[in-house]
mmCIF file of C-alpha atoms and ligand atoms in Angstrom:
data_model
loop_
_atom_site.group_PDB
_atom_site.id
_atom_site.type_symbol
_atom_site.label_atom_id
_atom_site.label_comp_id
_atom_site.label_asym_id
_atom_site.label_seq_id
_atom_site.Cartn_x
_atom_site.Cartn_y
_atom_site.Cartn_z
ATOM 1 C CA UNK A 1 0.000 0.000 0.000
ATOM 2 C CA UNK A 2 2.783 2.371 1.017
ATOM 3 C CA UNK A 3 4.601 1.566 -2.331
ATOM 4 C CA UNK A 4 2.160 3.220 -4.122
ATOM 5 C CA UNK A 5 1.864 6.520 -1.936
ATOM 6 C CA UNK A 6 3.007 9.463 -4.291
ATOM 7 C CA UNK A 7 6.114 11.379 -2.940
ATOM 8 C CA UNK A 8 7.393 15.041 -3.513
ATOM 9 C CA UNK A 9 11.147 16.323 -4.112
ATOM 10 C CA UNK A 10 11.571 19.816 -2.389
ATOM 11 C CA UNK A 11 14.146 22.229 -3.326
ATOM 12 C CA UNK A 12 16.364 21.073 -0.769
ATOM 13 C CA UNK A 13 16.696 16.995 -2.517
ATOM 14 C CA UNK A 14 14.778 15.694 0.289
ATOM 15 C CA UNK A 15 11.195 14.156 -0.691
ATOM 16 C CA UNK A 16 8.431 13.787 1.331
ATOM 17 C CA UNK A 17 4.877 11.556 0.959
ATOM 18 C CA UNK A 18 2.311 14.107 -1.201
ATOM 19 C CA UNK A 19 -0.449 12.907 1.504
ATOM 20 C CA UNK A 20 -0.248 12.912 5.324
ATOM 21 C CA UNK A 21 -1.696 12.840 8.352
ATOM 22 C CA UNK A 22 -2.327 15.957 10.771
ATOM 23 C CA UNK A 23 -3.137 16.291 13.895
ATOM 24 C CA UNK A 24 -4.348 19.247 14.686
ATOM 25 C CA UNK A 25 -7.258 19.230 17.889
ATOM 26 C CA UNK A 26 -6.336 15.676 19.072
ATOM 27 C CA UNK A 27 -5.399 15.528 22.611
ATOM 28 C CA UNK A 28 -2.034 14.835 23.276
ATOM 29 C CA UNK A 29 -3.578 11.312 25.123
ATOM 30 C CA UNK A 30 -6.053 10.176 21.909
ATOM 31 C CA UNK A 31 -2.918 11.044 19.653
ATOM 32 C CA UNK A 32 -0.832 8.316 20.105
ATOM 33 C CA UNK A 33 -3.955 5.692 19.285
ATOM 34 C CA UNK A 34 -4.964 8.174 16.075
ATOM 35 C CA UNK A 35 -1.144 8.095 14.765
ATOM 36 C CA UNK A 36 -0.580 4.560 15.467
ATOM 37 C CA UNK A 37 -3.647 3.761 13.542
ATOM 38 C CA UNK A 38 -2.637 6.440 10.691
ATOM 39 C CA UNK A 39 0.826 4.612 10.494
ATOM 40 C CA UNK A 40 -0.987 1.131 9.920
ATOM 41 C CA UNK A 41 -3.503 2.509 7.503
ATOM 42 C CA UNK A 42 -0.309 3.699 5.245
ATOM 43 C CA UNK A 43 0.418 7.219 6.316
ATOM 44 C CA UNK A 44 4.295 7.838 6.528
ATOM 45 C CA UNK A 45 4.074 11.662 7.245
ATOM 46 C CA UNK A 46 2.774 13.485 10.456
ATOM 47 C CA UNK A 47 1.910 17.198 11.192
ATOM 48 C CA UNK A 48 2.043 18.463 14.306
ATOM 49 C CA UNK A 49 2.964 21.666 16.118
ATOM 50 C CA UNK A 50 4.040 23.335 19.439
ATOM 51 C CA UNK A 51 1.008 24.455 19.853
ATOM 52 C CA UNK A 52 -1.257 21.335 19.169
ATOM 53 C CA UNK A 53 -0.301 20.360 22.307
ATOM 54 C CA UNK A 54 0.327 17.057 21.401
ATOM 55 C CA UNK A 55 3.963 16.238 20.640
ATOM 56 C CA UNK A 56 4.003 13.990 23.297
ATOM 57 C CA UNK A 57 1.366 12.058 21.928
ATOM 58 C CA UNK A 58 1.895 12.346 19.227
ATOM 59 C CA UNK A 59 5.585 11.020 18.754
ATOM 60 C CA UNK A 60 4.423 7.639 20.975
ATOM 61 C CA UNK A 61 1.700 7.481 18.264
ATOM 62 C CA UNK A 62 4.879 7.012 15.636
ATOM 63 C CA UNK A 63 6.508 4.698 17.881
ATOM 64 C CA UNK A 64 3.873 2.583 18.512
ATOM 65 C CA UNK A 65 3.188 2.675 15.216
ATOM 66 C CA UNK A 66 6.092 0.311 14.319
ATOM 67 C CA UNK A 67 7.856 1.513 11.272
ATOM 68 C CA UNK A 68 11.681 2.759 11.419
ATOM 69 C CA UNK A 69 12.188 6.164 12.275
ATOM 70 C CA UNK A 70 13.799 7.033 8.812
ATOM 71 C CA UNK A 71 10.535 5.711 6.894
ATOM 72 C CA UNK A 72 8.832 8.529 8.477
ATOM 73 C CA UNK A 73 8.378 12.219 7.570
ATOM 74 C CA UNK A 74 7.623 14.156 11.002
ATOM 75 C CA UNK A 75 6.327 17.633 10.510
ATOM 76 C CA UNK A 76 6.336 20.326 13.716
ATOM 77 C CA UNK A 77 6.118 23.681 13.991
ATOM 78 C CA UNK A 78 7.435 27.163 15.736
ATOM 79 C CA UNK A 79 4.498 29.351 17.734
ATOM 80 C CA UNK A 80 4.445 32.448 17.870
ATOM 81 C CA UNK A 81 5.404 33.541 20.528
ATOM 82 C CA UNK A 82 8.756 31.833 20.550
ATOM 83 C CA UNK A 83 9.734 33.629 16.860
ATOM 84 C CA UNK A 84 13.424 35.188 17.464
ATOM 85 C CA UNK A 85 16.832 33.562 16.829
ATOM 86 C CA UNK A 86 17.529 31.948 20.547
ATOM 87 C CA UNK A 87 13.949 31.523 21.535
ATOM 88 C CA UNK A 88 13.761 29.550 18.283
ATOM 89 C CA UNK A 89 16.791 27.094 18.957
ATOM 90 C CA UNK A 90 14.650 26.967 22.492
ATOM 91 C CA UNK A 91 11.436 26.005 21.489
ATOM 92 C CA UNK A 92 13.360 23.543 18.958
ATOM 93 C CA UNK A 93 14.800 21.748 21.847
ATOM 94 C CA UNK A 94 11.750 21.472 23.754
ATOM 95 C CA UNK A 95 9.694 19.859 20.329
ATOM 96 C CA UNK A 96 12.264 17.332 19.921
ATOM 97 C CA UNK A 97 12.339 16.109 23.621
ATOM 98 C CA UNK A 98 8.626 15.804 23.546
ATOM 99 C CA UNK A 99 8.445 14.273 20.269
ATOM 100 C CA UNK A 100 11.111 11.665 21.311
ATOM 101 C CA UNK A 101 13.210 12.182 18.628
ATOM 102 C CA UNK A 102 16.689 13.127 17.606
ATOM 103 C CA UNK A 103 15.353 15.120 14.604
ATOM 104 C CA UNK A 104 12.251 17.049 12.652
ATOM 105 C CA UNK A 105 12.240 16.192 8.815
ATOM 106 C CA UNK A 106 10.541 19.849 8.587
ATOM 107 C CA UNK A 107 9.917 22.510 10.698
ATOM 108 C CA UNK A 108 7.738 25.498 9.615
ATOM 109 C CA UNK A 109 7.392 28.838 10.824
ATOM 110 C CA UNK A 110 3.414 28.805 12.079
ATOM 111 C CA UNK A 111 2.616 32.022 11.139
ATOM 112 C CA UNK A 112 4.421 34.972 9.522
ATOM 113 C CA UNK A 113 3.263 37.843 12.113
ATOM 114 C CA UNK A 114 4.246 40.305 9.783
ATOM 115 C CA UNK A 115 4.355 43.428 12.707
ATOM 116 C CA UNK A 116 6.483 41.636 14.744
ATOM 117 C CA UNK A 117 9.383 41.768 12.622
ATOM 118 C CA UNK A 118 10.824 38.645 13.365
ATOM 119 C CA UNK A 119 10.449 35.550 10.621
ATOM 120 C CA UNK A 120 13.922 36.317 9.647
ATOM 121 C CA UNK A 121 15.680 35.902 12.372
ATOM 122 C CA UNK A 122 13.504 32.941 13.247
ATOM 123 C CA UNK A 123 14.077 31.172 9.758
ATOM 124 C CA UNK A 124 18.214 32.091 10.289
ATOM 125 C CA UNK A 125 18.051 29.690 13.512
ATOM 126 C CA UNK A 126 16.210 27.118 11.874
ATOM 127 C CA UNK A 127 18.775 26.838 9.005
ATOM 128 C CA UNK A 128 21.327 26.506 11.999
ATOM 129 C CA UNK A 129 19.439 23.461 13.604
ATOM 130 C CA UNK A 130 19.330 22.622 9.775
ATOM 131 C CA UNK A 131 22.665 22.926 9.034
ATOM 132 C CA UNK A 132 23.529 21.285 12.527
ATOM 133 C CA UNK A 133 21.285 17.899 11.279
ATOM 134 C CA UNK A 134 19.035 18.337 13.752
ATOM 135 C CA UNK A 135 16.242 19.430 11.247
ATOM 136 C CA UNK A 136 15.920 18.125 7.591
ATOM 137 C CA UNK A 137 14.040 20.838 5.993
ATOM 138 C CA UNK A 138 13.039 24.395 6.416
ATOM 139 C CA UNK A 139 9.498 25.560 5.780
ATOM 140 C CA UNK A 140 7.017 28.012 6.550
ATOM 141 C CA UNK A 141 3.052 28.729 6.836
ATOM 142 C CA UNK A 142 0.843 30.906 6.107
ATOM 143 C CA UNK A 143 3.466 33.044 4.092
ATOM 144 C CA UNK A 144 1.871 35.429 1.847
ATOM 145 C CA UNK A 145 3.944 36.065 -1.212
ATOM 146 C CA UNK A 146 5.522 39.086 -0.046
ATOM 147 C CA UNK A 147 6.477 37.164 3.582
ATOM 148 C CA UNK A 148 7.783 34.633 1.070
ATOM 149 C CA UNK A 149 10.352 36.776 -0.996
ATOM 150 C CA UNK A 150 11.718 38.894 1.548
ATOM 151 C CA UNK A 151 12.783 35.720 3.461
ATOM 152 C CA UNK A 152 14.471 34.557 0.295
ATOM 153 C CA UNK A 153 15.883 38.155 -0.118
ATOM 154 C CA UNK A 154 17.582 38.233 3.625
ATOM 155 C CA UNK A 155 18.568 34.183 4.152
ATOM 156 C CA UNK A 156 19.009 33.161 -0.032
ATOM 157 C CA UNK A 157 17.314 30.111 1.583
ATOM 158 C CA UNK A 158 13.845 29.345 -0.545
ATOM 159 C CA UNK A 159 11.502 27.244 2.322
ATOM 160 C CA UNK A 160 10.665 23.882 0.851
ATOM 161 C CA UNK A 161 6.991 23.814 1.895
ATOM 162 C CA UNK A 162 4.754 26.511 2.175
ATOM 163 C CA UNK A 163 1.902 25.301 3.804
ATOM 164 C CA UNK A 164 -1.672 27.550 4.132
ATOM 165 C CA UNK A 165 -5.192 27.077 4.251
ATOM 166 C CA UNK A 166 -6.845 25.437 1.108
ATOM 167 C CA UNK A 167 -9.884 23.776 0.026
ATOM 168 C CA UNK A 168 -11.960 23.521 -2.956
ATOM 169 C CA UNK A 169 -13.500 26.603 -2.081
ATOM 170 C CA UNK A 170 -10.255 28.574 -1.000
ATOM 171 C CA UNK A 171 -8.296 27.952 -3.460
ATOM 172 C CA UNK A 172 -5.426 30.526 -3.080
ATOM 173 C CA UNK A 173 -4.463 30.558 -6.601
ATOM 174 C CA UNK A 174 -2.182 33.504 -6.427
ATOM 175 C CA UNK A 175 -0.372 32.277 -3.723
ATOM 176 C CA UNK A 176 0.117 28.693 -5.026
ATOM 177 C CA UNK A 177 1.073 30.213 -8.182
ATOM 178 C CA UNK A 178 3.737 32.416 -6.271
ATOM 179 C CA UNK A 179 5.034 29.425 -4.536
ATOM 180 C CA UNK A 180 5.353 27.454 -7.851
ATOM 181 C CA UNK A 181 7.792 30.178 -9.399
ATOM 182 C CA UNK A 182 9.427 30.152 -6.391
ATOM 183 C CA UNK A 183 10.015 26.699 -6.446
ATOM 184 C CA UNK A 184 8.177 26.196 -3.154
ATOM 185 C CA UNK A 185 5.931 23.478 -2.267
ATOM 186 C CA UNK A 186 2.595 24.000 -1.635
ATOM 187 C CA UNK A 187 0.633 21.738 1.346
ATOM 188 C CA UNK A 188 -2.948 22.241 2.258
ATOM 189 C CA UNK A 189 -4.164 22.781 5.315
ATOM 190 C CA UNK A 190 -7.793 22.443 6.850
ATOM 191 C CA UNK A 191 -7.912 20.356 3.212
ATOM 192 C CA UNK A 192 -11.431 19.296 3.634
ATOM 193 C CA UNK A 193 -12.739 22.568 4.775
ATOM 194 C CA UNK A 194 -12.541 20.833 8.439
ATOM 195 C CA UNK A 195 -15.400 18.937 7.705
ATOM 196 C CA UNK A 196 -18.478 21.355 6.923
ATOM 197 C CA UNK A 197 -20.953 22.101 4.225
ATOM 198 C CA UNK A 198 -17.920 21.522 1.643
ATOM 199 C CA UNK A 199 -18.533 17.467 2.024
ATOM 200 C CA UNK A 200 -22.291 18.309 1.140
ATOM 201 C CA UNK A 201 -21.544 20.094 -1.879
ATOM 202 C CA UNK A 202 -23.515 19.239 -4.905
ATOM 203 C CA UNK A 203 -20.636 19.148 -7.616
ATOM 204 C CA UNK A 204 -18.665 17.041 -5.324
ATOM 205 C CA UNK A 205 -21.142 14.448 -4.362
ATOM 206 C CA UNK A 206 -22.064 14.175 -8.236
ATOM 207 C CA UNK A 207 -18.409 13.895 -9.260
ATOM 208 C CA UNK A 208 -17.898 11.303 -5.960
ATOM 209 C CA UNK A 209 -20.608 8.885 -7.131
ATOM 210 C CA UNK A 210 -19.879 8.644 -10.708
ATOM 211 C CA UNK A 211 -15.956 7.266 -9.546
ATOM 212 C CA UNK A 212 -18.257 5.101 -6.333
ATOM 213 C CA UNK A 213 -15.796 7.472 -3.845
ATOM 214 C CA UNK A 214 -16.737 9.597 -0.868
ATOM 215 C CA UNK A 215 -16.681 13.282 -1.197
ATOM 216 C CA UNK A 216 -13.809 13.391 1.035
ATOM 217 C CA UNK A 217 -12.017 11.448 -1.120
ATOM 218 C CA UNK A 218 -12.837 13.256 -4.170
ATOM 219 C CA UNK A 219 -11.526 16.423 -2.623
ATOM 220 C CA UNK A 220 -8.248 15.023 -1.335
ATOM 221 C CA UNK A 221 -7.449 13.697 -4.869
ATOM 222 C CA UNK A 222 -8.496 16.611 -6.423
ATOM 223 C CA UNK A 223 -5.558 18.103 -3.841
ATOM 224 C CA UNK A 224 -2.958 15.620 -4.779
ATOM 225 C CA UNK A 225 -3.487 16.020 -9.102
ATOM 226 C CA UNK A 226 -3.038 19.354 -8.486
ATOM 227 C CA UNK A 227 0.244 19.034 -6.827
ATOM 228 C CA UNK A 228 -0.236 20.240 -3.562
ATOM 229 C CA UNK A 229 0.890 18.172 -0.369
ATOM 230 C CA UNK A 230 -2.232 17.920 1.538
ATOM 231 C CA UNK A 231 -2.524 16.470 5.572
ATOM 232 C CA UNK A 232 -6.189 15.511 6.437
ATOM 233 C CA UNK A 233 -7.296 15.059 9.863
ATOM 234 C CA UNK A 234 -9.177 12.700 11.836
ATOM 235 C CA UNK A 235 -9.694 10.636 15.062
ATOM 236 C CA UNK A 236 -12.001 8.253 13.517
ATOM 237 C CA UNK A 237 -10.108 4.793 12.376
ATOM 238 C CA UNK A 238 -12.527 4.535 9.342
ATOM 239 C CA UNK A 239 -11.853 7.670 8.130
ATOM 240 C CA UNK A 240 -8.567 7.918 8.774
ATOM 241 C CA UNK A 241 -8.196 4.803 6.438
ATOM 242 C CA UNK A 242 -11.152 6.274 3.455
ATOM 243 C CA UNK A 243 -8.573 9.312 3.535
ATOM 244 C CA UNK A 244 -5.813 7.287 2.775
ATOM 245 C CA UNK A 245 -7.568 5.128 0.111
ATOM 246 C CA UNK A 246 -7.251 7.476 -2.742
ATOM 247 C CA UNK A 247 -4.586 6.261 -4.781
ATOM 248 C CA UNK A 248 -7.490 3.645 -6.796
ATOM 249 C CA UNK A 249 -8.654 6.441 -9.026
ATOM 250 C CA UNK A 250 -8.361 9.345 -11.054
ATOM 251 C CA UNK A 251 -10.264 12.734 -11.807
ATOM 252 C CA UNK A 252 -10.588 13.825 -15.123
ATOM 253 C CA UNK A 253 -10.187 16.797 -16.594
ATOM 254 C CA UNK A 254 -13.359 17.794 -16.519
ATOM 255 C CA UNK A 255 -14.203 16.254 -12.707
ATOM 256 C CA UNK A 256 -10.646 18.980 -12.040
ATOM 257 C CA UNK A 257 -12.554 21.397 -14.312
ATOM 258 C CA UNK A 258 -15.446 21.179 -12.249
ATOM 259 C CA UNK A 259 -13.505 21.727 -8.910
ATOM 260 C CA UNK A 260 -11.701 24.838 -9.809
ATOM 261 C CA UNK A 261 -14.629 26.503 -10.319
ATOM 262 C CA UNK A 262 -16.114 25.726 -6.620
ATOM 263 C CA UNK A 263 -13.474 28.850 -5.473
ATOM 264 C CA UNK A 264 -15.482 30.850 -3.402
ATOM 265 C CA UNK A 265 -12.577 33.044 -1.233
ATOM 266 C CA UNK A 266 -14.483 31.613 1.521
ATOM 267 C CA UNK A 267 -11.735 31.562 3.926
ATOM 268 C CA UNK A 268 -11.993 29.611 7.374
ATOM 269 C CA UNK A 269 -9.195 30.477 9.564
ATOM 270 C CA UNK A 270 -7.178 34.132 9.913
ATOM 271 C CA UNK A 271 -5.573 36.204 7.275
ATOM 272 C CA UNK A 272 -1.381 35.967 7.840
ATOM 273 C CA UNK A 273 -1.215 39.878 7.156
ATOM 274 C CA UNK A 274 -3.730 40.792 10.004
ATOM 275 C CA UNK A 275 -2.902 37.924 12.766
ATOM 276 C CA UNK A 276 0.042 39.282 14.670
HETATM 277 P P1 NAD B 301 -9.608 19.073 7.748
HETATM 278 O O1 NAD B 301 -9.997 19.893 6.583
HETATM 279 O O2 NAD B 301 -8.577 18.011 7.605
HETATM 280 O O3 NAD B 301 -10.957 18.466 8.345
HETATM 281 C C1 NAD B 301 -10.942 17.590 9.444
HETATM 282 C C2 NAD B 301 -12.367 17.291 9.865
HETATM 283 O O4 NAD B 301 -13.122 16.820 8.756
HETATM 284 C C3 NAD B 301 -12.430 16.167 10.898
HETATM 285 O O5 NAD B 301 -12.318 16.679 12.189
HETATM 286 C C4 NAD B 301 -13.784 15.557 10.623
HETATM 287 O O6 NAD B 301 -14.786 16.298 11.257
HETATM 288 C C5 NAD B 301 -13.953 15.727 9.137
HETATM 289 N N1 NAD B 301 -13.515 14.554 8.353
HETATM 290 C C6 NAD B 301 -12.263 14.069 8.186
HETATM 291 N N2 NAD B 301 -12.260 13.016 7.353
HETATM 292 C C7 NAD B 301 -13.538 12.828 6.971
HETATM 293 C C8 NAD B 301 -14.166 11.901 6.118
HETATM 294 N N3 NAD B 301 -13.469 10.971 5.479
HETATM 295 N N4 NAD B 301 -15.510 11.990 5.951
HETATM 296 C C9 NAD B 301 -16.225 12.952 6.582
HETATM 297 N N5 NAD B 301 -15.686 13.865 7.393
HETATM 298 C C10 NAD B 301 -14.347 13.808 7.600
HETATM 299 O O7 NAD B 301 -9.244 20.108 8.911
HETATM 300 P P2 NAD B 301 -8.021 20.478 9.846
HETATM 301 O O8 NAD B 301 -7.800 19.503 10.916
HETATM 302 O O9 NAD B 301 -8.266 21.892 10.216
HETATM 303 O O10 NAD B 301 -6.746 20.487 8.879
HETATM 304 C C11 NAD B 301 -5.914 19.362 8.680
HETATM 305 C C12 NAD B 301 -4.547 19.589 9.285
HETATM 306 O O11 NAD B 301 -3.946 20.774 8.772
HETATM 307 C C13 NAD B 301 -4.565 19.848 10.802
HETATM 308 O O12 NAD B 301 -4.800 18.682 11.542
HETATM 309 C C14 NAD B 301 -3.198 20.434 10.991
HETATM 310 O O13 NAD B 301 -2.216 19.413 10.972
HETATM 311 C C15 NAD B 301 -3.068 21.316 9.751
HETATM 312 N N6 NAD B 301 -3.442 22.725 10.019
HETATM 313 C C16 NAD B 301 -2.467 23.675 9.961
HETATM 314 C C17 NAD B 301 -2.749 25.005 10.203
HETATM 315 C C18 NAD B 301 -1.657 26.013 10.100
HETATM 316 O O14 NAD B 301 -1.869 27.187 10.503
HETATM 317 N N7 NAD B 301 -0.505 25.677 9.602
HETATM 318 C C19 NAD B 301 -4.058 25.393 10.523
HETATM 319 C C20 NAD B 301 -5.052 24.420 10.561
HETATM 320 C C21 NAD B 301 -4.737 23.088 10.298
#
């Protein structure tokens, strides 16, 4: 099953899996039972963050799990309110002791928080703990375009993954478009629109029961032809395994057609430029 999971290469050489598993509002005590399971359904990449809460969890949900360490692609990210050069290399430390681990294969920036000033100086100490082999690869989230050029512009270091909020209808084309010429990878967060009205959608139910798939499933393959990595979430063993079974069939054309016009701008969580 794991054979045929698409991976991506980043700038950096490294690839990842296109499809993983996040974690995002699963206590740190049901995380280690909802990545154990994602590991045995097929997932080989986890996202996490500082601020989940759930490192702990989460990183005895990878263990338990039972596949080598290197077969996995572990995701965390920097809060906030640790941005800055040594705060950074603090909170680093911390992750990795609660994760269990002797290294990240990416760690993002969470959020830009333009005002404060700081991204740079946070990215600088990542590519230390980079450069050091403590972290694989650098990324960020939520970076609007002009968040992602200046950090090019003061490190010469292009993140690998830029990862923001995205569904069928928030489709972010100028930003994904931006991160394409910048050789950046884009990965989809909140990919199913967290689970509201989106799965009830009329397109998407028609287009899900002409290929006998689930809506969800329709939208995270619509995700993965377009070339974005994509991390759905759940706590649910079934549905961690129907969002994992998606590499059985393809959208045309016309189904991807169909999608791209379901872009609404309805965004769900904050914009990067006002969240500070
Ligand atoms: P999501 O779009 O993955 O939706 C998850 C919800 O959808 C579930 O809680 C469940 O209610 C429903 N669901 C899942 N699978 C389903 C299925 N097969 N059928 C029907 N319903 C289903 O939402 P998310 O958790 O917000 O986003 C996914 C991940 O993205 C997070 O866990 C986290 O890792 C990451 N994320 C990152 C940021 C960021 O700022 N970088 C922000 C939000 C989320």
């Amino acid at each position: 099953m794991t054979a045929r999971q698409p991976r991506l290469t980043l700038n950096d050489g490294h690839t990842a899996p296109q499809l993983g598993f996040g974690v995002w509002q699963i206590d740190d005590n049901v995380a280690t039972e909802a990545v154990a399971s994602a590991i045995k359904a097929g997932y080989r990449s986890v996202d996490t963050a500082a601020i989940y809460g759930n490192e702990k969890g989460t990183g005895e949900g990878l263990r338990r799990g039972g596949v080598p360490r290197e077969e996995i692609f572990l995701t965390t990210k920097l809060w906030n309110a640790d941005q800055g050069f040594d705060s950074t290399l603090r909170a680093f430390d911390k992750s990795l002791k609660l994760l269990g681990t002797d290294y990240v294969d990416m760690y993002l920036i969470h959020w830009p928080m333009p005002a404060k000033g700081t991204y740079v100086d946070t990215f600088r100490a990542m590519i230390r703990l980079r450069d050091e082999g403590r972290i694989r690869s650098v990324g960020v989230s939520n970076f609007n375009p002009a968040h992602v050029d200046h950090l090019i512009a003061e490190t010469g270091v292009a993140p690998v993954v830029n990862q923001i909020e995205l569904h069928p209808d928030f489709q972010q084309n100028d930003v994904v478009k931006h991160n394409r010429a910048k050789n950046v990878v884009t990965e989809s967060w909140s990919p199913l629109g967290q689970g509201g009205d989106l799965l009830k959608n009329p397109t998407l139910s028609q287009i899900a029961g002409a290929h006998g798939k689930s809506v969800a499933q329709v939208i995270l393959r619509w995700h993965l032809q377009t070339g974005h990595m994509v991390i759905p979430k759940s706590q649910t063993p079934a549905r961690i395994e129907e969002n994992f079974d998606v590499f059985d069939f393809l959208l045309s054309t016309a189904d991807m057609q169909k999608i791209a016009g379901l872009d609404a701008g309805h965004r769900i969580g904050p914009n990067p430029d006002s969240l500070n």
